Coordinates of C-alpha atoms and ligand atoms in Angstrom, one line a residue:
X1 CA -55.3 5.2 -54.4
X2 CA -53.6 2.8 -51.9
X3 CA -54.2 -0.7 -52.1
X4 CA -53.2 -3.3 -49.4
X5 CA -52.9 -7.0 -51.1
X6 CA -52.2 -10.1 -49.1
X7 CA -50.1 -12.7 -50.9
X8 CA -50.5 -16.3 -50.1
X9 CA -47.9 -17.2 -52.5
X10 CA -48.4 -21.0 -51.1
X11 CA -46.9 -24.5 -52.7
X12 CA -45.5 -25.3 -55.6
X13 CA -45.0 -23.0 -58.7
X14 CA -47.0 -20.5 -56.4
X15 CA -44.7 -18.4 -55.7
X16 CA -43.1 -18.2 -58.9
X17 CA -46.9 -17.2 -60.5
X18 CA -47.3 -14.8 -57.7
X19 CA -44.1 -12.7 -57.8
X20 CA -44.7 -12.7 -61.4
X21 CA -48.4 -10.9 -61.3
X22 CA -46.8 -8.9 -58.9
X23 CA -44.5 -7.4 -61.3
X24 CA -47.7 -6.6 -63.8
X25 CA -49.5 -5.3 -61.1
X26 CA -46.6 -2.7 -59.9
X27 CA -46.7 -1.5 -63.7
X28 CA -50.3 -0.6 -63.2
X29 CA -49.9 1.1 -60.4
X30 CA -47.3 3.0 -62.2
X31 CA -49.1 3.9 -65.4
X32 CA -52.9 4.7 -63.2
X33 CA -51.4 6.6 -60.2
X34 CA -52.1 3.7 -57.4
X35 CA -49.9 2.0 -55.5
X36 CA -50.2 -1.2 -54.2
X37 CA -48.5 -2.8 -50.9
X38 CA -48.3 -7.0 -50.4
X39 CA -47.9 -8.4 -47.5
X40 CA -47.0 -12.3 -47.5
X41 CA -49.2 -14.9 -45.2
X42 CA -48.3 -18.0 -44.8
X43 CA -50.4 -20.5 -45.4
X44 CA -50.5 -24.2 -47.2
X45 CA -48.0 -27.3 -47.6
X46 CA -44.8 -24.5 -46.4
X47 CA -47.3 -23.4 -43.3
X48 CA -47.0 -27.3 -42.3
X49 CA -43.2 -27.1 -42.7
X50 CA -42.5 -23.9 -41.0
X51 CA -45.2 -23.8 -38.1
X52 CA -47.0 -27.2 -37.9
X53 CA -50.2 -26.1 -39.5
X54 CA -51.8 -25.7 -42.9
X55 CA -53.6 -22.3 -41.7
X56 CA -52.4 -20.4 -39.3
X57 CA -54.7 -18.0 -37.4
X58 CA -52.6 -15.0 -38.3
X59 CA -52.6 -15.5 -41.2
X60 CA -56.4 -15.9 -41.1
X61 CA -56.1 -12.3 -39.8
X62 CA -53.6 -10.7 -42.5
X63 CA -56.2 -11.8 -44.7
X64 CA -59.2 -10.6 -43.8
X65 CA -57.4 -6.9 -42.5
X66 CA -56.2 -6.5 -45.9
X67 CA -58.1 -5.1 -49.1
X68 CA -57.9 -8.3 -51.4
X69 CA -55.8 -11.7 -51.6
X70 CA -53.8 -13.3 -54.0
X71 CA -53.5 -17.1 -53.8
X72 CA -50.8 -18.9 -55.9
X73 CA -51.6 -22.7 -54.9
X74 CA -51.9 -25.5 -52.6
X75 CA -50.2 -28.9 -52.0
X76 CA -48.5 -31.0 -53.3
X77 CA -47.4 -34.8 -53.0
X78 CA -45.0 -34.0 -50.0
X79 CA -47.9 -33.5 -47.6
X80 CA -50.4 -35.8 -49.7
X81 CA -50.4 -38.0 -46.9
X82 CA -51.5 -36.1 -43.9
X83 CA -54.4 -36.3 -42.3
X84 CA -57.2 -34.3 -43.6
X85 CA -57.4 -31.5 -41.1
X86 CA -53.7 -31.0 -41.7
X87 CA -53.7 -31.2 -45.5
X88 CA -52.8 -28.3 -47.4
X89 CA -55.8 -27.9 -48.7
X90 CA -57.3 -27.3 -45.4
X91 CA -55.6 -23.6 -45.8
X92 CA -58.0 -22.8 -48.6
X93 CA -60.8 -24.5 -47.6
X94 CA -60.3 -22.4 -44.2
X95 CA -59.8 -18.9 -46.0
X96 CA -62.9 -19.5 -48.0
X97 CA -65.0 -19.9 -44.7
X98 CA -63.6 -17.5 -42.8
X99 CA -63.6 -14.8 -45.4
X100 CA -67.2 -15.7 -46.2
X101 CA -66.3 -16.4 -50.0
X102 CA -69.1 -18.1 -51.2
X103 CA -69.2 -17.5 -55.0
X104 CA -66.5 -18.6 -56.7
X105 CA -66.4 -16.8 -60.8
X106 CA -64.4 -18.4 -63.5
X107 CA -64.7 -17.4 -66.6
X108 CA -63.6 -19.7 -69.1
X109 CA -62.5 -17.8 -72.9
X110 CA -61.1 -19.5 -75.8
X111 CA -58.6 -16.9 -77.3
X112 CA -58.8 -16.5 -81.4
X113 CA -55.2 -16.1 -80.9
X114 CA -55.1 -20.1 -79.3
X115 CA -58.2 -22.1 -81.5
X116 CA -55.7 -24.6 -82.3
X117 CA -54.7 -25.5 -78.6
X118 CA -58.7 -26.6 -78.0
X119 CA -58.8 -30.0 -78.3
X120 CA -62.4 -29.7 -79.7
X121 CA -63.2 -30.5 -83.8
X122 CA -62.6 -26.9 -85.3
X123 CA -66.0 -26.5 -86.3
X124 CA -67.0 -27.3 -83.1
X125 CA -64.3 -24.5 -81.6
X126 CA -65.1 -21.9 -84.3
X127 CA -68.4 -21.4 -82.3
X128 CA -66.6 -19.8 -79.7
X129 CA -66.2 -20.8 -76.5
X130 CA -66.9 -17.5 -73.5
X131 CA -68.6 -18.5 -70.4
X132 CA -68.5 -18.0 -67.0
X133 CA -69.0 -20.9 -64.1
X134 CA -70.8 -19.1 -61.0
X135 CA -69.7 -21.9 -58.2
X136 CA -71.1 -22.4 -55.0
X137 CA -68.0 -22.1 -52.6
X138 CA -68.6 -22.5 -48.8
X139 CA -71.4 -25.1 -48.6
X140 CA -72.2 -28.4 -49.8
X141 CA -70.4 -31.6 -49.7
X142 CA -67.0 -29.7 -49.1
X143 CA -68.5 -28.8 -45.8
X144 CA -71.2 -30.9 -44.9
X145 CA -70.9 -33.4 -41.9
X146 CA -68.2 -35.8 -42.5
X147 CA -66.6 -39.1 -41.0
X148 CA -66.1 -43.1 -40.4
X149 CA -68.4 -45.5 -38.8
X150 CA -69.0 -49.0 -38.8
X151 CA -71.9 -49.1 -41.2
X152 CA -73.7 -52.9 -42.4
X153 CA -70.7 -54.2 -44.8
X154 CA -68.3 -53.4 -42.0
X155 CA -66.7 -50.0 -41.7
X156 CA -67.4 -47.0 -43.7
X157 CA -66.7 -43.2 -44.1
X158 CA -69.1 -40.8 -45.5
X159 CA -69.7 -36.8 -46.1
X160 CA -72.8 -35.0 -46.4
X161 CA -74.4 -32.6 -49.2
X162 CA -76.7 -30.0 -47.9
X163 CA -77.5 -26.6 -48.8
X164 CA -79.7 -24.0 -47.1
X165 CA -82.2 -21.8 -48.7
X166 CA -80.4 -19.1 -47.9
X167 CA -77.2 -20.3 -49.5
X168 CA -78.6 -21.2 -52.7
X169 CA -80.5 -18.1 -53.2
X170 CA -77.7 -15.8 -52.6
X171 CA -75.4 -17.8 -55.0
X172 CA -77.9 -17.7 -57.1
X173 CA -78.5 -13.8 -57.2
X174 CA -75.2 -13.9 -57.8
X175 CA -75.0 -16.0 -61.3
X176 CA -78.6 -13.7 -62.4
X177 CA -77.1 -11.1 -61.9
X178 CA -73.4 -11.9 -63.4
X179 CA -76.2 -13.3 -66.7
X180 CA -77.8 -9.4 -66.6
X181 CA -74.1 -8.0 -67.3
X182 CA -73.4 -10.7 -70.3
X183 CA -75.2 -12.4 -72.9
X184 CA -78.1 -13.2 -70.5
X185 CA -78.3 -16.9 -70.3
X186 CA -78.2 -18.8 -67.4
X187 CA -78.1 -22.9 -67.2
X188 CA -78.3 -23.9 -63.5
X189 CA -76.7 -27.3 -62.9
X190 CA -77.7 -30.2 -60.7
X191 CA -78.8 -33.7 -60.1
X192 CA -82.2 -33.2 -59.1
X193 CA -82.9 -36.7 -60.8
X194 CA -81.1 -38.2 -57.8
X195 CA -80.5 -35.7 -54.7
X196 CA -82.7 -34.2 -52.5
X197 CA -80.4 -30.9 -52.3
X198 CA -80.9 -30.3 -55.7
X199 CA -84.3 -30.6 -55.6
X200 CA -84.4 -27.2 -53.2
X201 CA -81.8 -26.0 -55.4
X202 CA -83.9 -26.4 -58.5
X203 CA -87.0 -25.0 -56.9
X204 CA -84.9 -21.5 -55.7
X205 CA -83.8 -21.0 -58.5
X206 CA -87.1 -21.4 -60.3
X207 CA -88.3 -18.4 -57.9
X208 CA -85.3 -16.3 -58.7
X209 CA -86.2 -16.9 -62.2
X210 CA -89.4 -15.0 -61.9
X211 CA -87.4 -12.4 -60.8
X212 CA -85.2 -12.1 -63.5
X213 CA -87.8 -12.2 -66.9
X214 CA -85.0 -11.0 -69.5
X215 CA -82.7 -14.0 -68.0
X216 CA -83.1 -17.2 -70.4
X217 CA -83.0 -19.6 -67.7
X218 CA -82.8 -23.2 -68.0
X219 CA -81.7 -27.0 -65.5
X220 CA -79.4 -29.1 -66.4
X221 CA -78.5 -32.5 -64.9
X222 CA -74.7 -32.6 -64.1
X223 CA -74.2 -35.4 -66.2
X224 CA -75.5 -34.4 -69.0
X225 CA -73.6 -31.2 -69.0
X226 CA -70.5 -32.5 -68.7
X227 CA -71.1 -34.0 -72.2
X228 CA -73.3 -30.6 -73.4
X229 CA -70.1 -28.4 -72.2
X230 CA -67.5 -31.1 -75.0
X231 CA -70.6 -31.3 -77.4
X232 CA -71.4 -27.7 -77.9
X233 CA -69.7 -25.4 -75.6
X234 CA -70.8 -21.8 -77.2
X235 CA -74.4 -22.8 -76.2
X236 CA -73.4 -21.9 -72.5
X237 CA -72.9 -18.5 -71.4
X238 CA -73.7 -18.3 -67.1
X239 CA -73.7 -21.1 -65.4
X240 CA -74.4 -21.9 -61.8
X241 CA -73.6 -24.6 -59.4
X242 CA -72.9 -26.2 -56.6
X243 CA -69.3 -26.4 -55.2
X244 CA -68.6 -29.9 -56.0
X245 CA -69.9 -30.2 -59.7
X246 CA -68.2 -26.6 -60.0
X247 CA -65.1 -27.8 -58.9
X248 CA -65.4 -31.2 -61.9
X249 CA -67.1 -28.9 -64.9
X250 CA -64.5 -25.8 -64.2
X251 CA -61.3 -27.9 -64.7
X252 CA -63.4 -29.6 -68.0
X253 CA -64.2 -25.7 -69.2
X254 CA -61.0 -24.7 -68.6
X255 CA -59.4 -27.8 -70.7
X256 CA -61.2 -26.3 -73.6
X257 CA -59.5 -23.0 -74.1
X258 CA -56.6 -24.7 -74.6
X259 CA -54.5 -25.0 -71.4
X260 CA -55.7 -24.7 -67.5
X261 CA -52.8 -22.4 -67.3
X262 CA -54.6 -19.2 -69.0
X263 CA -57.7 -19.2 -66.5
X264 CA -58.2 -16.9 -63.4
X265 CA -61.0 -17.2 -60.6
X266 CA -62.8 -14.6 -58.3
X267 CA -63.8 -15.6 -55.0
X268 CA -66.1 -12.9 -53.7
X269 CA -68.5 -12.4 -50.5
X270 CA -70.8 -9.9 -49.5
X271 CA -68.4 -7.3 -49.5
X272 CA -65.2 -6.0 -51.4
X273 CA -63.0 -8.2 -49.8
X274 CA -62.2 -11.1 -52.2
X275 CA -59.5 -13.8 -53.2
X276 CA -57.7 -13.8 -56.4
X277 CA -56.5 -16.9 -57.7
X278 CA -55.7 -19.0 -60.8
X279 CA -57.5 -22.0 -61.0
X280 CA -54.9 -24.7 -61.9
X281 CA -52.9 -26.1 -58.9
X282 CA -49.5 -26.3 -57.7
X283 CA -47.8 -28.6 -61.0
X284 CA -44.8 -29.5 -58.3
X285 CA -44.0 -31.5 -61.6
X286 CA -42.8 -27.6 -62.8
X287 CA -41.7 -26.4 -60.0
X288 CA -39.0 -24.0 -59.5
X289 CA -38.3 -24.4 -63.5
X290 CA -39.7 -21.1 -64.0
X291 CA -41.6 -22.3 -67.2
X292 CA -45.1 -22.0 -65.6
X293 CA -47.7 -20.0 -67.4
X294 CA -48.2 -16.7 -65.3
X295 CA -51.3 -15.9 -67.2
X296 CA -53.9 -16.9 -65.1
X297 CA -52.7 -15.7 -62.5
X298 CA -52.3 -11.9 -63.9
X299 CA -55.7 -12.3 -65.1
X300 CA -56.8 -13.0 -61.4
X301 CA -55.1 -9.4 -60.7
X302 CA -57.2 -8.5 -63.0
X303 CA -60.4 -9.6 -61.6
X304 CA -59.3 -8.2 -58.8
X305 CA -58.9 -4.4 -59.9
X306 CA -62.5 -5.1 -61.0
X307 CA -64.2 -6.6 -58.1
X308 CA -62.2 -5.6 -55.2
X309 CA -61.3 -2.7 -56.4
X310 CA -63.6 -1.1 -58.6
X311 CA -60.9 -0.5 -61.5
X312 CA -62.2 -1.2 -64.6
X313 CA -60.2 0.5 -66.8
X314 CA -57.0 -1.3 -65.3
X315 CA -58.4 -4.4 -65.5
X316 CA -59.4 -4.1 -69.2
X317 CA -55.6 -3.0 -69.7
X318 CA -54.2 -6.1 -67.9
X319 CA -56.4 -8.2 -70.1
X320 CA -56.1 -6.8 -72.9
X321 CA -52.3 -7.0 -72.8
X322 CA -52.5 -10.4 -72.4
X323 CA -54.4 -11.0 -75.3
X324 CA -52.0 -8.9 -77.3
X325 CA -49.6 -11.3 -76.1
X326 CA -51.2 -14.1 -77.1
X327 CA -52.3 -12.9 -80.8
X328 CA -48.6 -11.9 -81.3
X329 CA -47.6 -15.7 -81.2
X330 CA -45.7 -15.3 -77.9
X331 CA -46.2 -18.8 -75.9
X332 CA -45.2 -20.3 -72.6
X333 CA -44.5 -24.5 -72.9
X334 CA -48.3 -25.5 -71.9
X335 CA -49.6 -23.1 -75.0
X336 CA -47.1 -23.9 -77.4
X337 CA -49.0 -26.7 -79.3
X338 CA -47.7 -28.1 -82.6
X339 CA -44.8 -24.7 -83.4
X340 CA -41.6 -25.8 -83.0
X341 CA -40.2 -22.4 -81.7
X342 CA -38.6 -21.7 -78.2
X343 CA -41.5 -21.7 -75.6
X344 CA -40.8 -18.0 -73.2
X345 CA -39.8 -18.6 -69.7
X346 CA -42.3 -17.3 -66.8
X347 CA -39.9 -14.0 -66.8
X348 CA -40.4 -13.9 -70.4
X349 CA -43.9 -14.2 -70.5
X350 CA -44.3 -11.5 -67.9
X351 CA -41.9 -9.3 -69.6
X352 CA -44.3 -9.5 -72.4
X353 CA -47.2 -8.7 -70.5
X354 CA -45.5 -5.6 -69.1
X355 CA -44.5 -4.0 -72.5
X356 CA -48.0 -4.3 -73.6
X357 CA -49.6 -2.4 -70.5
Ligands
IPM401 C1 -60.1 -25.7 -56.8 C2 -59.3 -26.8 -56.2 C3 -59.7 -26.9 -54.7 C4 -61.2 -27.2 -54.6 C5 -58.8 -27.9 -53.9 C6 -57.4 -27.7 -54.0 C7 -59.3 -28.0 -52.5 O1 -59.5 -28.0 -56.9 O2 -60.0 -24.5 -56.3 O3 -60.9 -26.0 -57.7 O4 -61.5 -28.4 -54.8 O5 -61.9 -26.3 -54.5
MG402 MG1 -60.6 -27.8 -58.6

């Protein structure tokens, strides 16, 4: 089969991360029989630079005529001072919306292979750590009504949280039905102590509930799951949120496997059409080093052959390569830990990755 893949290689180490799941990607077209052609968009902090904007409506278009998208990252201090509309950032933000991407998947594993790079107690890591945040990805606060007034302590600024019925239940059929392919517990996440949107969020997902009898649901206030997730993360398995606490308790999930630079993310919609990226940013601190950690970015590629694609045996070859990788002892810097050998290089690391496919 023929696959057409837009690349936003974006900011940063993004390109570096991009071309490198390229390569695995082009050895599993060779070994399956498909083959895959990129196309690159512009888009981000080098959009700014070359045409004056963040997202450019062509690019808008390359996107949503393709099959799926690849996303490196975003930003980065040169542009850090902008004005919101013309932030980097903007270009994601903007691709989400318009490619209707309103659950975001990130699957947070703690590989055997790296229980010494999670910061937890060992008996606390021994548990095992394999869960998956379902985030809500085109609504909320990130969207909501935003701006500056004069307010009664002089002037203000504020931004608004509010969520549909219809958005929450579709995010939420989402993260039931993610629970029905896994271990079958769901913990939806809020702050219906305090807001008014989580209230309605609480009370759909109750209903969905109903719907779903073999899903052990529970509600957990965000606060409290921020400690839950440190205390004892193998309690968790699905769990569902809205876009702004998804965006706080993904980076804190993603901390415990051991480095941010392992984890990939799946941004889907209602139909095949979905973007592929990995969830740490653009490290400009890194940049152009080419000692970035390409792994969650080939792991997005493999998300990608599952949703977009339908792939599953490819995807379970691209993942279990990596783990290979990782149980032989191979490391990148962020993953090396307390050994004192010679971290691999992005090529190396990807050279790796391609034997074992
Ligand atoms: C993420 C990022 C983005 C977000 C930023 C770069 C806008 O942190 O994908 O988690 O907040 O969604
Ligand atoms: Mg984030």
């Amino acid at each position: 089969m023929k696959y057409k893949i837009a690349l936003v290689k974006g900011d940063g180490i993004g390109p570096e991360i991009v071309d490198a799941a390229v390569k695995v990607l082009d050895r599993v077209g060779d070994k399956f029989g498909h083959s895959f052609t990129y196309t690159d968009v512009l888009a981000g902090g080098c959009a700014i630079d070359a045409v004056g904007e963040p997202l450019p409506k062509e690019s808008v278009e390359l996107c949503l005529s393709s099959d799926a998208v690849i996303l490196g990252a975003v930003g980065g201090p040169k542009w850090d001072t902008l004005p919101g509309h013309l932030r980097p950032e903007k270009a994601l933000l903007g691709l989400r919306s318009a490619m209707g991407l309103y659950a975001n998947i990130r699957p947070a594993v703690l590989h055997e292979a790296l229980l010494s790079e999670c910061p937890l107690k060992e008996s606390i890591a021994r548990d095992g750590i394999d869960m998956v945040i379902v985030r809500e990805l085109t609504g909320g606060i990130y969207f909501g009504e935003r701006g500056r007034g004069e307010g009664p302590m002089g002037p203000d600024a504020y931004d608004t949280e509010r969520y549909s019925v219809a958005e929450i239940s579709r995010i939420g059929r989402i993260a039931f039905g993610t629970a029905m392919k896994r271990r079958k517990k769901l913990v939806s996440v809020d702050k219906a102590n305090v807001l008014e949107s989580s209230r309605l969020w609480r009370e759909i997902m109750h209903s969905l509930a109903a719907e779903y009898p073999e899903v052990e649901y529970s509600d957990m206030l965000v606060d409290n799951a921020a400690m839950q997730l440190i205390r004892k993360p193998s309690q968790f398995d699905v769990i569902v949120t809205s876009n702004m606490f998804g965006d706080i308790l993904s980076d804190e999930a993603s901390m415990l496997t051991g480095s941010i630079g392992l984890l990939p993310s799946a941004s889907l919609g209602s139909g095949k059409l979905g973007m592929y990226e990995p969830i740490h940013g653009s490290a400009p601190d890194i940049t152009g080093k080419n000692i970035a950690n390409p792994i969650a970015t080939v792991l997005s590629c493999a998300m990608m052959l599952r949703y977009s694609f339908g792939l599953e045996e490819e995807a379970l070859c691209i993942e279990n390569a990596v783990s290979m990788v990782l149980k032989a002892g191979h490391r990148t810097a962020d993953i090396l830990g307390e050994s004192n050998a010679a971290p691999l290089t992005t090529t190396q690391m990807t050279e790796k990755i391609i034997e074992n496919i």
